[in-house]
Amino acid sequence: MEDEDDDNGVILDQEPKEPAAARDEDEEDEAPPVAVSAAKFKAEVLRKCIESGFQDEKTKLTNEAVIALDEGLRFMIMEMLSRSANQALAENSTTVEVSHVEKILPQLMLDI
């Protein structure tokens, strides 16, 4: 597995793709499986984003708080992806589109 760092401060774990010859012939009719990656946010990027909203310069953010915020943010994103995929499946779509995300956002915000 190889980590790739993009310009937004997110590290994506990329899974190797399974060769087409290794798949069963029955799987050709099914939609390809959705790859789920464990995204990790750079602590410094997350810290700067949070601290930019602080009104008092004396307010500090501990390392433990950054770790907790990272976990909470990752949970919210994974939940959003899961609900969006379920919405797409409910609409007989094999691709998650912006409209699917828009449909699940109000309830997601209420739940979280």
mmCIF file of N, CA and C in Angstrom:
data_model
loop_
_atom_site.group_PDB
_atom_site.id
_atom_site.type_symbol
_atom_site.label_atom_id
_atom_site.label_comp_id
_atom_site.label_asym_id
_atom_site.label_seq_id
_atom_site.Cartn_x
_atom_site.Cartn_y
_atom_site.Cartn_z
ATOM 1 N N MET A 1 0.851 -1.170 0.000
ATOM 2 C CA MET A 1 0.000 0.000 0.000
ATOM 3 C C MET A 1 0.892 1.226 0.000
ATOM 4 N N GLU A 2 0.508 2.212 -0.739
ATOM 5 C CA GLU A 2 1.325 3.390 -0.919
ATOM 6 C C GLU A 2 0.546 4.608 -0.477
ATOM 7 N N ASP A 3 1.185 5.490 0.298
ATOM 8 C CA ASP A 3 0.532 6.725 0.724
ATOM 9 C C ASP A 3 0.809 7.809 -0.292
ATOM 10 N N GLU A 4 -0.225 8.553 -0.649
ATOM 11 C CA GLU A 4 -0.075 9.657 -1.582
ATOM 12 C C GLU A 4 -0.550 10.913 -0.883
ATOM 13 N N ASP A 5 0.244 11.946 -0.903
ATOM 14 C CA ASP A 5 -0.068 13.206 -0.239
ATOM 15 C C ASP A 5 -0.502 14.213 -1.290
ATOM 16 N N ASP A 6 -1.718 14.750 -1.158
ATOM 17 C CA ASP A 6 -2.160 15.757 -2.111
ATOM 18 C C ASP A 6 -1.923 17.145 -1.534
ATOM 19 N N ASP A 7 -2.264 18.183 -2.263
ATOM 20 C CA ASP A 7 -1.987 19.554 -1.863
ATOM 21 C C ASP A 7 -2.898 20.052 -0.749
ATOM 22 N N ASN A 8 -3.951 19.328 -0.405
ATOM 23 C CA ASN A 8 -4.900 19.785 0.593
ATOM 24 C C ASN A 8 -4.578 19.288 1.992
ATOM 25 N N GLY A 9 -3.474 18.592 2.183
ATOM 26 C CA GLY A 9 -3.110 18.112 3.498
ATOM 27 C C GLY A 9 -3.772 16.806 3.864
ATOM 28 N N VAL A 10 -4.268 16.063 2.905
ATOM 29 C CA VAL A 10 -4.918 14.791 3.168
ATOM 30 C C VAL A 10 -4.039 13.682 2.609
ATOM 31 N N ILE A 11 -3.817 12.649 3.406
ATOM 32 C CA ILE A 11 -3.036 11.505 2.957
ATOM 33 C C ILE A 11 -4.009 10.393 2.629
ATOM 34 N N LEU A 12 -3.940 9.888 1.416
ATOM 35 C CA LEU A 12 -4.840 8.827 0.984
ATOM 36 C C LEU A 12 -4.077 7.515 0.900
ATOM 37 N N ASP A 13 -4.622 6.479 1.539
ATOM 38 C CA ASP A 13 -4.063 5.145 1.427
ATOM 39 C C ASP A 13 -4.690 4.503 0.213
ATOM 40 N N GLN A 14 -3.891 4.178 -0.769
ATOM 41 C CA GLN A 14 -4.424 3.615 -1.992
ATOM 42 C C GLN A 14 -4.217 2.114 -2.000
ATOM 43 N N GLU A 15 -5.286 1.391 -2.219
ATOM 44 C CA GLU A 15 -5.253 -0.061 -2.316
ATOM 45 C C GLU A 15 -4.860 -0.463 -3.722
ATOM 46 N N PRO A 16 -4.052 -1.507 -3.868
ATOM 47 C CA PRO A 16 -3.746 -1.982 -5.217
ATOM 48 C C PRO A 16 -4.996 -2.549 -5.866
ATOM 49 N N LYS A 17 -5.142 -2.314 -7.155
ATOM 50 C CA LYS A 17 -6.313 -2.794 -7.877
ATOM 51 C C LYS A 17 -6.137 -4.256 -8.245
ATOM 52 N N GLU A 18 -7.231 -4.982 -8.185
ATOM 53 C CA GLU A 18 -7.229 -6.395 -8.531
ATOM 54 C C GLU A 18 -7.202 -6.539 -10.053
ATOM 55 N N PRO A 19 -6.313 -7.380 -10.590
ATOM 56 C CA PRO A 19 -6.283 -7.552 -12.040
ATOM 57 C C PRO A 19 -7.582 -8.148 -12.557
ATOM 58 N N ALA A 20 -7.956 -7.766 -13.767
ATOM 59 C CA ALA A 20 -9.214 -8.224 -14.359
ATOM 60 C C ALA A 20 -9.246 -9.741 -14.479
ATOM 61 N N ALA A 21 -8.119 -10.376 -14.728
ATOM 62 C CA ALA A 21 -8.077 -11.828 -14.897
ATOM 63 C C ALA A 21 -8.382 -12.551 -13.592
ATOM 64 N N ALA A 22 -8.169 -11.910 -12.445
ATOM 65 C CA ALA A 22 -8.394 -12.557 -11.160
ATOM 66 C C ALA A 22 -9.866 -12.557 -10.757
ATOM 67 N N ARG A 23 -10.693 -11.756 -11.415
ATOM 68 C CA ARG A 23 -12.117 -11.692 -11.088
ATOM 69 C C ARG A 23 -12.873 -12.843 -11.721
ATOM 70 N N ASP A 24 -13.955 -13.248 -11.070
ATOM 71 C CA ASP A 24 -14.825 -14.275 -11.630
ATOM 72 C C ASP A 24 -15.610 -13.719 -12.805
ATOM 73 N N GLU A 25 -16.013 -14.584 -13.709
ATOM 74 C CA GLU A 25 -16.795 -14.142 -14.865
ATOM 75 C C GLU A 25 -18.164 -13.626 -14.443
ATOM 76 N N ASP A 26 -18.702 -14.124 -13.317
ATOM 77 C CA ASP A 26 -20.015 -13.694 -12.837
ATOM 78 C C ASP A 26 -19.994 -12.241 -12.367
ATOM 79 N N GLU A 27 -18.835 -11.732 -11.998
ATOM 80 C CA GLU A 27 -18.741 -10.390 -11.457
ATOM 81 C C GLU A 27 -18.848 -9.308 -12.527
ATOM 82 N N GLU A 28 -18.795 -9.666 -13.788
ATOM 83 C CA GLU A 28 -18.825 -8.667 -14.849
ATOM 84 C C GLU A 28 -20.128 -7.887 -14.873
ATOM 85 N N ASP A 29 -21.233 -8.495 -14.462
ATOM 86 C CA ASP A 29 -22.524 -7.818 -14.476
ATOM 87 C C ASP A 29 -22.690 -6.866 -13.302
ATOM 88 N N GLU A 30 -21.920 -7.053 -12.246
ATOM 89 C CA GLU A 30 -22.043 -6.235 -11.053
ATOM 90 C C GLU A 30 -21.225 -4.958 -11.181
ATOM 91 N N ALA A 31 -21.649 -3.935 -10.434
ATOM 92 C CA ALA A 31 -20.890 -2.688 -10.406
ATOM 93 C C ALA A 31 -19.579 -2.940 -9.675
ATOM 94 N N PRO A 32 -18.519 -2.243 -10.044
ATOM 95 C CA PRO A 32 -17.246 -2.447 -9.355
ATOM 96 C C PRO A 32 -17.372 -2.037 -7.897
ATOM 97 N N PRO A 33 -16.657 -2.721 -6.997
ATOM 98 C CA PRO A 33 -16.753 -2.374 -5.578
ATOM 99 C C PRO A 33 -16.172 -0.989 -5.328
ATOM 100 N N VAL A 34 -16.727 -0.323 -4.344
ATOM 101 C CA VAL A 34 -16.256 1.010 -3.990
ATOM 102 C C VAL A 34 -15.033 0.854 -3.097
ATOM 103 N N ALA A 35 -13.946 1.495 -3.456
ATOM 104 C CA ALA A 35 -12.730 1.449 -2.652
ATOM 105 C C ALA A 35 -12.861 2.450 -1.520
ATOM 106 N N VAL A 36 -12.664 1.980 -0.306
ATOM 107 C CA VAL A 36 -12.731 2.841 0.859
ATOM 108 C C VAL A 36 -11.308 3.035 1.360
ATOM 109 N N SER A 37 -10.888 4.259 1.459
ATOM 110 C CA SER A 37 -9.541 4.538 1.939
ATOM 111 C C SER A 37 -9.631 5.187 3.304
ATOM 112 N N ALA A 38 -8.600 5.003 4.070
ATOM 113 C CA ALA A 38 -8.526 5.623 5.384
ATOM 114 C C ALA A 38 -7.768 6.934 5.235
ATOM 115 N N ALA A 39 -8.495 8.021 5.086
ATOM 116 C CA ALA A 39 -7.866 9.329 4.924
ATOM 117 C C ALA A 39 -7.387 9.819 6.280
ATOM 118 N N LYS A 40 -6.227 10.393 6.294
ATOM 119 C CA LYS A 40 -5.691 10.991 7.512
ATOM 120 C C LYS A 40 -5.326 12.427 7.187
ATOM 121 N N PHE A 41 -5.744 13.325 8.037
ATOM 122 C CA PHE A 41 -5.450 14.733 7.829
ATOM 123 C C PHE A 41 -4.137 15.068 8.520
ATOM 124 N N LYS A 42 -3.337 15.894 7.891
ATOM 125 C CA LYS A 42 -2.097 16.332 8.515
ATOM 126 C C LYS A 42 -2.458 17.145 9.750
ATOM 127 N N ALA A 43 -1.816 16.821 10.853
ATOM 128 C CA ALA A 43 -2.128 17.479 12.121
ATOM 129 C C ALA A 43 -1.923 18.990 12.026
ATOM 130 N N GLU A 44 -0.869 19.426 11.367
ATOM 131 C CA GLU A 44 -0.581 20.855 11.282
ATOM 132 C C GLU A 44 -1.633 21.601 10.452
ATOM 133 N N VAL A 45 -2.090 20.975 9.372
ATOM 134 C CA VAL A 45 -3.131 21.603 8.539
ATOM 135 C C VAL A 45 -4.428 21.710 9.335
ATOM 136 N N LEU A 46 -4.801 20.628 10.017
ATOM 137 C CA LEU A 46 -6.013 20.632 10.830
ATOM 138 C C LEU A 46 -5.907 21.661 11.941
ATOM 139 N N ARG A 47 -4.749 21.716 12.586
ATOM 140 C CA ARG A 47 -4.532 22.690 13.669
ATOM 141 C C ARG A 47 -4.705 24.120 13.150
ATOM 142 N N LYS A 48 -4.113 24.439 12.011
ATOM 143 C CA LYS A 48 -4.205 25.803 11.462
ATOM 144 C C LYS A 48 -5.638 26.146 11.070
ATOM 145 N N CYS A 49 -6.361 25.178 10.536
ATOM 146 C CA CYS A 49 -7.769 25.428 10.169
ATOM 147 C C CYS A 49 -8.603 25.752 11.398
ATOM 148 N N ILE A 50 -8.408 24.992 12.460
ATOM 149 C CA ILE A 50 -9.183 25.216 13.689
ATOM 150 C C ILE A 50 -8.763 26.517 14.354
ATOM 151 N N GLU A 51 -7.456 26.731 14.464
ATOM 152 C CA GLU A 51 -6.964 27.933 15.141
ATOM 153 C C GLU A 51 -7.313 29.213 14.391
ATOM 154 N N SER A 52 -7.562 29.119 13.098
ATOM 155 C CA SER A 52 -7.930 30.321 12.342
ATOM 156 C C SER A 52 -9.282 30.875 12.797
ATOM 157 N N GLY A 53 -10.092 30.038 13.434
ATOM 158 C CA GLY A 53 -11.389 30.490 13.922
ATOM 159 C C GLY A 53 -11.369 30.999 15.349
ATOM 160 N N PHE A 54 -10.233 30.894 16.032
ATOM 161 C CA PHE A 54 -10.129 31.373 17.404
ATOM 162 C C PHE A 54 -10.135 32.897 17.429
ATOM 163 N N GLN A 55 -10.920 33.481 18.339
ATOM 164 C CA GLN A 55 -10.979 34.933 18.451
ATOM 165 C C GLN A 55 -9.903 35.468 19.383
ATOM 166 N N ASP A 56 -9.570 34.692 20.407
ATOM 167 C CA ASP A 56 -8.564 35.105 21.373
ATOM 168 C C ASP A 56 -7.230 34.453 21.029
ATOM 169 N N GLU A 57 -6.170 35.257 20.921
ATOM 170 C CA GLU A 57 -4.854 34.731 20.555
ATOM 171 C C GLU A 57 -4.295 33.796 21.626
ATOM 172 N N LYS A 58 -4.797 33.893 22.845
ATOM 173 C CA LYS A 58 -4.301 33.065 23.943
ATOM 174 C C LYS A 58 -4.880 31.651 23.908
ATOM 175 N N THR A 59 -5.904 31.439 23.122
ATOM 176 C CA THR A 59 -6.529 30.120 23.043
ATOM 177 C C THR A 59 -5.582 29.164 22.338
ATOM 178 N N LYS A 60 -5.342 28.017 22.948
ATOM 179 C CA LYS A 60 -4.432 27.019 22.400
ATOM 180 C C LYS A 60 -5.177 25.718 22.151
ATOM 181 N N LEU A 61 -4.606 24.891 21.321
ATOM 182 C CA LEU A 61 -5.183 23.598 20.947
ATOM 183 C C LEU A 61 -4.168 22.516 21.299
ATOM 184 N N THR A 62 -4.539 21.573 22.158
ATOM 185 C CA THR A 62 -3.603 20.517 22.552
ATOM 186 C C THR A 62 -3.511 19.458 21.462
ATOM 187 N N ASN A 63 -2.452 18.672 21.511
ATOM 188 C CA ASN A 63 -2.277 17.582 20.542
ATOM 189 C C ASN A 63 -3.407 16.565 20.648
ATOM 190 N N GLU A 64 -3.875 16.308 21.858
ATOM 191 C CA GLU A 64 -4.978 15.368 22.056
ATOM 192 C C GLU A 64 -6.257 15.877 21.405
ATOM 193 N N ALA A 65 -6.473 17.197 21.458
ATOM 194 C CA ALA A 65 -7.660 17.784 20.826
ATOM 195 C C ALA A 65 -7.578 17.657 19.309
ATOM 196 N N VAL A 66 -6.389 17.836 18.746
ATOM 197 C CA VAL A 66 -6.209 17.697 17.307
ATOM 198 C C VAL A 66 -6.494 16.259 16.883
ATOM 199 N N ILE A 67 -6.028 15.287 17.670
ATOM 200 C CA ILE A 67 -6.276 13.873 17.369
ATOM 201 C C ILE A 67 -7.769 13.575 17.427
ATOM 202 N N ALA A 68 -8.452 14.109 18.446
ATOM 203 C CA ALA A 68 -9.899 13.895 18.573
ATOM 204 C C ALA A 68 -10.652 14.543 17.415
ATOM 205 N N LEU A 69 -10.244 15.736 17.017
ATOM 206 C CA LEU A 69 -10.881 16.412 15.886
ATOM 207 C C LEU A 69 -10.659 15.632 14.590
ATOM 208 N N ASP A 70 -9.465 15.079 14.420
ATOM 209 C CA ASP A 70 -9.158 14.270 13.238
ATOM 210 C C ASP A 70 -10.082 13.056 13.177
ATOM 211 N N GLU A 71 -10.236 12.371 14.294
ATOM 212 C CA GLU A 71 -11.110 11.196 14.330
ATOM 213 C C GLU A 71 -12.559 11.577 14.046
ATOM 214 N N GLY A 72 -13.018 12.668 14.634
ATOM 215 C CA GLY A 72 -14.389 13.112 14.406
ATOM 216 C C GLY A 72 -14.637 13.506 12.964
ATOM 217 N N LEU A 73 -13.684 14.193 12.369
ATOM 218 C CA LEU A 73 -13.806 14.606 10.980
ATOM 219 C C LEU A 73 -13.788 13.399 10.049
ATOM 220 N N ARG A 74 -12.894 12.443 10.324
ATOM 221 C CA ARG A 74 -12.843 11.232 9.506
ATOM 222 C C ARG A 74 -14.145 10.442 9.624
ATOM 223 N N PHE A 75 -14.690 10.361 10.833
ATOM 224 C CA PHE A 75 -15.959 9.659 11.028
ATOM 225 C C PHE A 75 -17.066 10.326 10.221
ATOM 226 N N MET A 76 -17.141 11.658 10.275
ATOM 227 C CA MET A 76 -18.198 12.372 9.571
ATOM 228 C C MET A 76 -18.076 12.185 8.056
ATOM 229 N N ILE A 77 -16.867 12.210 7.545
ATOM 230 C CA ILE A 77 -16.661 12.039 6.102
ATOM 231 C C ILE A 77 -17.011 10.618 5.672
ATOM 232 N N MET A 78 -16.602 9.620 6.448
ATOM 233 C CA MET A 78 -16.913 8.236 6.104
ATOM 234 C C MET A 78 -18.430 7.993 6.160
ATOM 235 N N GLU A 79 -19.093 8.587 7.128
ATOM 236 C CA GLU A 79 -20.546 8.463 7.232
ATOM 237 C C GLU A 79 -21.224 9.141 6.040
ATOM 238 N N MET A 80 -20.716 10.298 5.634
ATOM 239 C CA MET A 80 -21.268 10.998 4.477
ATOM 240 C C MET A 80 -21.096 10.159 3.210
ATOM 241 N N LEU A 81 -19.927 9.559 3.048
ATOM 242 C CA LEU A 81 -19.686 8.713 1.878
ATOM 243 C C LEU A 81 -20.607 7.500 1.867
ATOM 244 N N SER A 82 -20.775 6.886 3.017
ATOM 245 C CA SER A 82 -21.635 5.707 3.116
ATOM 246 C C SER A 82 -23.091 6.049 2.794
ATOM 247 N N ARG A 83 -23.579 7.125 3.392
ATOM 248 C CA ARG A 83 -24.975 7.515 3.150
ATOM 249 C C ARG A 83 -25.190 7.943 1.702
ATOM 250 N N SER A 84 -24.212 8.620 1.124
ATOM 251 C CA SER A 84 -24.326 9.039 -0.274
ATOM 252 C C SER A 84 -24.357 7.836 -1.200
ATOM 253 N N ALA A 85 -23.532 6.838 -0.915
ATOM 254 C CA ALA A 85 -23.522 5.615 -1.721
ATOM 255 C C ALA A 85 -24.851 4.885 -1.597
ATOM 256 N N ASN A 86 -25.399 4.818 -0.399
ATOM 257 C CA ASN A 86 -26.706 4.181 -0.208
ATOM 258 C C ASN A 86 -27.804 4.934 -0.952
ATOM 259 N N GLN A 87 -27.732 6.256 -0.953
ATOM 260 C CA GLN A 87 -28.713 7.066 -1.683
ATOM 261 C C GLN A 87 -28.610 6.801 -3.176
ATOM 262 N N ALA A 88 -27.393 6.692 -3.675
ATOM 263 C CA ALA A 88 -27.193 6.406 -5.102
ATOM 264 C C ALA A 88 -27.763 5.034 -5.447
ATOM 265 N N LEU A 89 -27.520 4.046 -4.593
ATOM 266 C CA LEU A 89 -28.062 2.706 -4.837
ATOM 267 C C LEU A 89 -29.587 2.717 -4.804
ATOM 268 N N ALA A 90 -30.162 3.498 -3.903
ATOM 269 C CA ALA A 90 -31.621 3.588 -3.804
ATOM 270 C C ALA A 90 -32.225 4.187 -5.077
ATOM 271 N N GLU A 91 -31.442 4.994 -5.766
ATOM 272 C CA GLU A 91 -31.900 5.602 -7.013
ATOM 273 C C GLU A 91 -31.399 4.839 -8.235
ATOM 274 N N ASN A 92 -30.958 3.605 -8.024
ATOM 275 C CA ASN A 92 -30.456 2.732 -9.102
ATOM 276 C C ASN A 92 -29.321 3.369 -9.893
ATOM 277 N N SER A 93 -28.450 4.050 -9.195
ATOM 278 C CA SER A 93 -27.289 4.677 -9.825
ATOM 279 C C SER A 93 -26.027 3.967 -9.353
ATOM 280 N N THR A 94 -25.078 3.821 -10.260
ATOM 281 C CA THR A 94 -23.803 3.194 -9.890
ATOM 282 C C THR A 94 -22.740 4.230 -9.577
ATOM 283 N N THR A 95 -23.092 5.497 -9.696
ATOM 284 C CA THR A 95 -22.155 6.582 -9.444
ATOM 285 C C THR A 95 -22.745 7.542 -8.421
ATOM 286 N N VAL A 96 -21.957 7.891 -7.415
ATOM 287 C CA VAL A 96 -22.399 8.883 -6.439
ATOM 288 C C VAL A 96 -22.157 10.263 -7.044
ATOM 289 N N GLU A 97 -23.214 11.049 -7.094
ATOM 290 C CA GLU A 97 -23.144 12.389 -7.666
ATOM 291 C C GLU A 97 -23.422 13.422 -6.581
ATOM 292 N N VAL A 98 -23.190 14.666 -6.897
ATOM 293 C CA VAL A 98 -23.406 15.751 -5.944
ATOM 294 C C VAL A 98 -24.842 15.746 -5.430
ATOM 295 N N SER A 99 -25.784 15.434 -6.282
ATOM 296 C CA SER A 99 -27.194 15.430 -5.866
ATOM 297 C C SER A 99 -27.440 14.406 -4.756
ATOM 298 N N HIS A 100 -26.721 13.289 -4.773
ATOM 299 C CA HIS A 100 -26.874 12.280 -3.718
ATOM 300 C C HIS A 100 -26.346 12.824 -2.384
ATOM 301 N N VAL A 101 -25.221 13.523 -2.442
ATOM 302 C CA VAL A 101 -24.651 14.114 -1.231
ATOM 303 C C VAL A 101 -25.593 15.190 -0.698
ATOM 304 N N GLU A 102 -26.143 16.007 -1.587
ATOM 305 C CA GLU A 102 -27.062 17.066 -1.164
ATOM 306 C C GLU A 102 -28.295 16.502 -0.484
ATOM 307 N N LYS A 103 -28.759 15.347 -0.922
ATOM 308 C CA LYS A 103 -29.966 14.752 -0.345
ATOM 309 C C LYS A 103 -29.735 14.216 1.062
ATOM 310 N N ILE A 104 -28.513 13.769 1.362
ATOM 311 C CA ILE A 104 -28.269 13.172 2.680
ATOM 312 C C ILE A 104 -27.740 14.186 3.704
ATOM 313 N N LEU A 105 -27.268 15.340 3.246
ATOM 314 C CA LEU A 105 -26.649 16.301 4.152
ATOM 315 C C LEU A 105 -27.541 16.811 5.288
ATOM 316 N N PRO A 106 -28.813 17.177 5.035
ATOM 317 C CA PRO A 106 -29.621 17.696 6.150
ATOM 318 C C PRO A 106 -29.745 16.695 7.307
ATOM 319 N N GLN A 107 -30.032 15.443 7.011
ATOM 320 C CA GLN A 107 -30.165 14.452 8.070
ATOM 321 C C GLN A 107 -28.821 14.155 8.728
ATOM 322 N N LEU A 108 -27.755 14.147 7.938
ATOM 323 C CA LEU A 108 -26.423 13.919 8.495
ATOM 324 C C LEU A 108 -26.065 14.994 9.513
ATOM 325 N N MET A 109 -26.358 16.250 9.185
ATOM 326 C CA MET A 109 -26.057 17.344 10.102
ATOM 327 C C MET A 109 -26.883 17.224 11.389
ATOM 328 N N LEU A 110 -28.114 16.776 11.266
ATOM 329 C CA LEU A 110 -28.937 16.584 12.468
ATOM 330 C C LEU A 110 -28.423 15.426 13.321
ATOM 331 N N ASP A 111 -27.941 14.370 12.662
ATOM 332 C CA ASP A 111 -27.464 13.191 13.398
ATOM 333 C C ASP A 111 -26.125 13.434 14.079
ATOM 334 N N ILE A 112 -25.313 14.267 13.480
ATOM 335 C CA ILE A 112 -23.972 14.483 14.040
ATOM 336 C C ILE A 112 -23.986 15.717 14.899
#
